[in-house]
């Protein structure tokens, strides 16, 4: 009896503690509540334009078996991969240089502010007039959407490096190349990876917007087609697939961030704030 009434074994207690400390149960609970509210609202007040949660799930699986969807994903992701790749290859070095040399920032700061505040949809007519329809215009818009986040966060990362470390390295005779390799780049890498992750989310947004507003192709064309035919389950299913792709890409970027900057996570865990 004393054994049955005693405390839980240490291994089981540790398992329960890990489950309680994890975010997964709360995320699952939130999703279940969201699905129930969606189902009830759609059945009571949705009508023709809002499908139920169950109908959306069925339509999503139907779309996954449709070759037309995979062709649309292929076409859309061409602009996403090329545009986001350009944003990273150009944005990271530009942000690092601007953070290291404040004089250069005086010339570029106004243009970064313009990119931050300008509604990107307003750029679409300019792109159509300049380069016409096609892959080039879609790549340019995806790049413009995402590059500003990469530049700003890379610049912030370099600025956040403790100047005392740089002065100490110089006092020990470190060259500029050694300062970049041993202090600036490792110190700025967490912010750079954050900028890459945020830029990836903006790139997905740009990919969809350009296809909705400029060229009715690929995923944007499917959304417009299903909306015009009042096929609400397929419309919502397409949006769910786009969201799933965005979440998957951001999860991969977050995983890369943890692998490349393990010290940043350790420091944040030790931070009493």
Short mmCIF file of C-alpha atoms in Angstrom, two decimals:
data_model
loop_
_atom_site.label_atom_id
_atom_site.label_comp_id
_atom_site.label_asym_id
_atom_site.label_seq_id
_atom_site.Cartn_x
_atom_site.Cartn_y
_atom_site.Cartn_z
CA UNK A 1 0.00 0.00 0.00
CA UNK A 2 2.80 2.37 0.82
CA UNK A 3 4.29 1.74 -2.59
CA UNK A 4 1.02 2.53 -4.35
CA UNK A 5 0.43 5.67 -2.30
CA UNK A 6 3.95 6.95 -2.67
CA UNK A 7 5.21 9.59 -5.13
CA UNK A 8 5.48 8.96 -8.83
CA UNK A 9 8.70 7.43 -10.10
CA UNK A 10 11.31 10.06 -11.00
CA UNK A 11 11.24 9.12 -14.70
CA UNK A 12 7.47 9.60 -14.98
CA UNK A 13 7.60 12.85 -13.04
CA UNK A 14 10.26 14.12 -15.44
CA UNK A 15 8.09 13.15 -18.43
CA UNK A 16 5.11 15.03 -17.04
CA UNK A 17 7.26 18.05 -16.33
CA UNK A 18 8.61 18.04 -19.89
CA UNK A 19 5.07 17.85 -21.28
CA UNK A 20 3.94 20.72 -19.04
CA UNK A 21 6.93 22.86 -20.01
CA UNK A 22 6.51 22.20 -23.73
CA UNK A 23 4.56 24.56 -25.98
CA UNK A 24 3.07 21.69 -27.98
CA UNK A 25 0.06 20.92 -25.72
CA UNK A 26 -0.96 24.58 -25.69
CA UNK A 27 -0.62 24.80 -29.46
CA UNK A 28 -2.74 21.68 -29.95
CA UNK A 29 -5.38 23.00 -27.55
CA UNK A 30 -5.49 26.35 -29.34
CA UNK A 31 -5.87 24.61 -32.71
CA UNK A 32 -8.70 22.41 -31.42
CA UNK A 33 -10.57 25.44 -30.05
CA UNK A 34 -10.04 27.29 -33.34
CA UNK A 35 -11.32 24.31 -35.37
CA UNK A 36 -14.43 23.95 -33.20
CA UNK A 37 -15.26 27.67 -33.40
CA UNK A 38 -14.74 27.62 -37.17
CA UNK A 39 -16.99 24.57 -37.59
CA UNK A 40 -19.78 26.01 -35.45
CA UNK A 41 -19.63 29.45 -37.06
CA UNK A 42 -19.61 28.04 -40.60
CA UNK A 43 -22.59 25.77 -39.92
CA UNK A 44 -24.64 28.52 -38.32
CA UNK A 45 -23.73 31.65 -40.30
CA UNK A 46 -21.24 30.67 -42.99
CA UNK A 47 -23.54 30.06 -45.91
CA UNK A 48 -22.03 29.61 -49.38
CA UNK A 49 -18.85 31.66 -48.86
CA UNK A 50 -17.44 30.09 -45.69
CA UNK A 51 -16.96 26.31 -45.71
CA UNK A 52 -16.87 24.26 -42.54
CA UNK A 53 -13.60 23.10 -41.06
CA UNK A 54 -14.33 19.53 -42.16
CA UNK A 55 -15.05 20.59 -45.73
CA UNK A 56 -11.81 22.55 -45.82
CA UNK A 57 -9.80 19.55 -44.60
CA UNK A 58 -11.37 17.30 -47.24
CA UNK A 59 -10.71 19.89 -49.98
CA UNK A 60 -7.11 20.28 -48.83
CA UNK A 61 -6.43 16.57 -49.22
CA UNK A 62 -8.14 16.59 -52.62
CA UNK A 63 -5.87 19.41 -53.73
CA UNK A 64 -2.78 17.53 -52.59
CA UNK A 65 -3.69 14.82 -55.08
CA UNK A 66 -4.25 17.29 -57.92
CA UNK A 67 -1.29 17.71 -60.33
CA UNK A 68 -2.47 21.26 -61.08
CA UNK A 69 -1.65 22.30 -57.51
CA UNK A 70 1.87 20.90 -57.67
CA UNK A 71 2.47 22.65 -60.98
CA UNK A 72 1.28 25.91 -59.40
CA UNK A 73 3.58 25.36 -56.40
CA UNK A 74 6.50 24.77 -58.73
CA UNK A 75 5.87 27.97 -60.69
CA UNK A 76 5.30 30.09 -57.58
CA UNK A 77 8.32 28.76 -55.75
CA UNK A 78 10.59 29.63 -58.66
CA UNK A 79 10.08 33.32 -57.87
CA UNK A 80 10.30 32.62 -54.13
CA UNK A 81 13.61 30.75 -54.28
CA UNK A 82 15.33 33.13 -56.70
CA UNK A 83 13.99 36.32 -55.12
CA UNK A 84 14.72 35.29 -51.54
CA UNK A 85 18.16 33.98 -52.53
CA UNK A 86 19.01 37.37 -54.01
CA UNK A 87 17.70 39.09 -50.87
CA UNK A 88 19.99 37.02 -48.64
CA UNK A 89 23.08 37.17 -50.87
CA UNK A 90 22.78 40.95 -51.28
CA UNK A 91 21.08 41.94 -48.02
CA UNK A 92 23.40 40.29 -45.51
CA UNK A 93 26.66 41.87 -46.79
CA UNK A 94 24.97 45.25 -47.27
CA UNK A 95 23.57 45.19 -43.73
CA UNK A 96 26.92 44.17 -42.24
CA UNK A 97 28.77 46.93 -44.09
CA UNK A 98 26.20 49.55 -43.08
CA UNK A 99 26.45 48.47 -39.45
CA UNK A 100 30.23 48.60 -39.50
CA UNK A 101 30.61 51.90 -41.35
CA UNK A 102 28.06 54.49 -40.12
CA UNK A 103 29.16 56.98 -42.78
CA UNK A 104 27.77 54.77 -45.53
CA UNK A 105 24.52 54.45 -43.61
CA UNK A 106 23.90 58.19 -43.95
CA UNK A 107 23.55 57.74 -47.70
CA UNK A 108 21.32 54.65 -47.55
CA UNK A 109 19.15 55.16 -44.49
CA UNK A 110 16.50 57.17 -46.34
CA UNK A 111 16.09 54.42 -48.95
CA UNK A 112 15.69 51.75 -46.27
CA UNK A 113 13.02 53.87 -44.62
CA UNK A 114 11.24 54.21 -47.96
CA UNK A 115 11.23 50.41 -48.40
CA UNK A 116 9.90 49.98 -44.86
CA UNK A 117 6.96 52.36 -45.22
CA UNK A 118 6.04 52.02 -48.91
CA UNK A 119 3.01 49.78 -49.62
CA UNK A 120 4.54 47.08 -51.77
CA UNK A 121 1.36 46.69 -53.82
CA UNK A 122 1.98 50.20 -55.15
CA UNK A 123 5.23 49.01 -56.74
CA UNK A 124 3.49 46.43 -58.91
CA UNK A 125 2.33 48.86 -61.65
CA UNK A 126 5.87 50.23 -61.84
CA UNK A 127 7.25 46.74 -62.33
CA UNK A 128 4.73 45.98 -65.05
CA UNK A 129 5.68 49.15 -66.92
CA UNK A 130 9.41 48.53 -66.46
CA UNK A 131 9.97 44.82 -67.03
CA UNK A 132 6.56 43.53 -68.09
CA UNK A 133 4.92 40.30 -66.95
CA UNK A 134 6.83 37.16 -66.25
CA UNK A 135 9.33 35.62 -63.87
CA UNK A 136 11.62 38.67 -63.69
CA UNK A 137 8.95 40.98 -62.31
CA UNK A 138 7.83 38.38 -59.76
CA UNK A 139 11.41 37.81 -58.63
CA UNK A 140 12.00 41.56 -58.23
CA UNK A 141 8.92 41.98 -56.06
CA UNK A 142 9.80 39.02 -53.84
CA UNK A 143 13.30 40.45 -53.43
CA UNK A 144 12.00 43.92 -52.58
CA UNK A 145 9.56 42.44 -50.08
CA UNK A 146 12.21 40.50 -48.16
CA UNK A 147 15.53 42.30 -48.56
CA UNK A 148 14.75 45.19 -46.24
CA UNK A 149 14.26 42.83 -43.29
CA UNK A 150 17.55 41.11 -44.02
CA UNK A 151 19.46 44.40 -44.29
CA UNK A 152 17.97 46.02 -41.19
CA UNK A 153 18.53 42.99 -38.95
CA UNK A 154 22.06 42.42 -40.24
CA UNK A 155 22.88 46.06 -39.54
CA UNK A 156 21.39 45.81 -36.07
CA UNK A 157 23.40 42.66 -35.37
CA UNK A 158 26.69 44.39 -36.14
CA UNK A 159 25.70 47.39 -34.04
CA UNK A 160 24.83 45.18 -31.08
CA UNK A 161 28.38 43.86 -30.79
CA UNK A 162 30.05 45.29 -27.69
CA UNK A 163 32.52 48.02 -28.81
CA UNK A 164 34.69 47.12 -25.84
CA UNK A 165 35.44 43.75 -27.42
CA UNK A 166 36.63 45.45 -30.59
CA UNK A 167 38.85 47.86 -28.67
CA UNK A 168 40.29 45.04 -26.60
CA UNK A 169 41.06 43.05 -29.74
CA UNK A 170 42.80 46.04 -31.27
CA UNK A 171 44.84 46.56 -28.11
CA UNK A 172 46.13 43.00 -28.51
CA UNK A 173 47.11 43.69 -32.11
CA UNK A 174 44.20 42.08 -33.94
CA UNK A 175 43.84 43.01 -37.58
CA UNK A 176 40.59 44.20 -39.17
CA UNK A 177 40.16 40.79 -40.76
CA UNK A 178 40.53 39.06 -37.40
CA UNK A 179 38.03 41.45 -35.82
CA UNK A 180 35.51 40.59 -38.53
CA UNK A 181 36.11 36.84 -38.25
CA UNK A 182 36.34 36.48 -34.48
CA UNK A 183 34.08 39.23 -33.11
CA UNK A 184 31.77 40.99 -35.55
CA UNK A 185 30.42 38.08 -37.57
CA UNK A 186 29.83 35.68 -34.63
CA UNK A 187 28.26 38.49 -32.61
CA UNK A 188 25.98 39.58 -35.44
CA UNK A 189 25.00 36.08 -36.61
CA UNK A 190 21.93 35.66 -34.31
CA UNK A 191 20.41 38.91 -35.58
CA UNK A 192 21.33 38.00 -39.16
CA UNK A 193 19.52 34.67 -38.87
CA UNK A 194 16.51 36.43 -37.36
CA UNK A 195 16.47 38.77 -40.35
CA UNK A 196 16.67 35.81 -42.73
CA UNK A 197 13.71 34.16 -40.99
CA UNK A 198 11.61 37.33 -41.05
CA UNK A 199 12.60 38.00 -44.64
CA UNK A 200 11.47 34.49 -45.60
CA UNK A 201 8.00 35.20 -44.25
CA UNK A 202 7.86 38.45 -46.20
CA UNK A 203 9.07 36.64 -49.33
CA UNK A 204 6.14 34.21 -49.17
CA UNK A 205 3.78 37.17 -48.79
CA UNK A 206 5.31 38.86 -51.82
CA UNK A 207 5.08 35.67 -53.86
CA UNK A 208 1.32 35.46 -53.32
CA UNK A 209 0.57 39.19 -53.65
CA UNK A 210 2.33 39.55 -56.99
CA UNK A 211 0.34 36.64 -58.40
CA UNK A 212 -2.94 38.04 -57.10
CA UNK A 213 -2.45 41.63 -58.22
CA UNK A 214 -0.17 41.46 -61.22
CA UNK A 215 -0.18 38.10 -62.96
CA UNK A 216 -2.92 35.52 -62.39
CA UNK A 217 -0.69 32.46 -62.50
CA UNK A 218 0.23 29.58 -60.25
CA UNK A 219 -1.13 29.76 -56.69
CA UNK A 220 -2.55 33.25 -57.15
CA UNK A 221 -4.34 32.08 -60.29
CA UNK A 222 -5.86 29.14 -58.40
CA UNK A 223 -7.12 31.45 -55.66
CA UNK A 224 -8.74 33.77 -58.18
CA UNK A 225 -10.24 30.85 -60.11
CA UNK A 226 -11.80 29.21 -57.04
CA UNK A 227 -13.08 32.57 -55.82
CA UNK A 228 -14.71 33.32 -59.16
CA UNK A 229 -16.40 29.90 -59.24
CA UNK A 230 -17.51 30.19 -55.58
CA UNK A 231 -15.67 26.99 -54.73
CA UNK A 232 -15.07 28.01 -51.14
CA UNK A 233 -13.63 24.70 -49.82
CA UNK A 234 -10.99 24.60 -52.58
CA UNK A 235 -10.25 28.30 -52.05
CA UNK A 236 -9.70 27.81 -48.34
CA UNK A 237 -7.77 24.60 -48.98
CA UNK A 238 -5.34 26.46 -51.27
CA UNK A 239 -4.79 29.10 -48.61
CA UNK A 240 -4.19 26.39 -46.00
CA UNK A 241 -1.53 24.81 -48.22
CA UNK A 242 0.20 28.19 -48.69
CA UNK A 243 0.17 28.76 -44.93
CA UNK A 244 1.52 25.25 -44.34
CA UNK A 245 4.39 25.88 -46.75
CA UNK A 246 5.20 29.19 -45.05
CA UNK A 247 5.19 27.59 -41.60
CA UNK A 248 7.38 24.74 -42.83
CA UNK A 249 9.92 27.12 -44.35
CA UNK A 250 10.01 29.28 -41.23
CA UNK A 251 10.46 26.16 -39.08
CA UNK A 252 13.43 25.13 -41.22
CA UNK A 253 14.89 28.63 -40.90
CA UNK A 254 14.40 28.52 -37.12
CA UNK A 255 16.11 25.12 -36.97
CA UNK A 256 19.07 26.49 -38.96
CA UNK A 257 19.17 29.48 -36.61
CA UNK A 258 19.41 27.20 -33.56
CA UNK A 259 22.12 25.08 -35.16
CA UNK A 260 24.24 28.02 -36.32
CA UNK A 261 23.89 30.11 -33.15
CA UNK A 262 23.66 27.74 -30.17
CA UNK A 263 25.39 30.30 -27.93
CA UNK A 264 22.57 32.79 -28.45
CA UNK A 265 20.00 30.38 -27.06
CA UNK A 266 22.27 29.59 -24.09
CA UNK A 267 22.74 33.26 -23.30
CA UNK A 268 19.01 33.98 -23.50
CA UNK A 269 18.32 31.09 -21.13
CA UNK A 270 20.77 32.54 -18.61
CA UNK A 271 19.40 36.05 -18.95
CA UNK A 272 17.47 36.81 -15.73
CA UNK A 273 15.15 39.13 -17.63
#
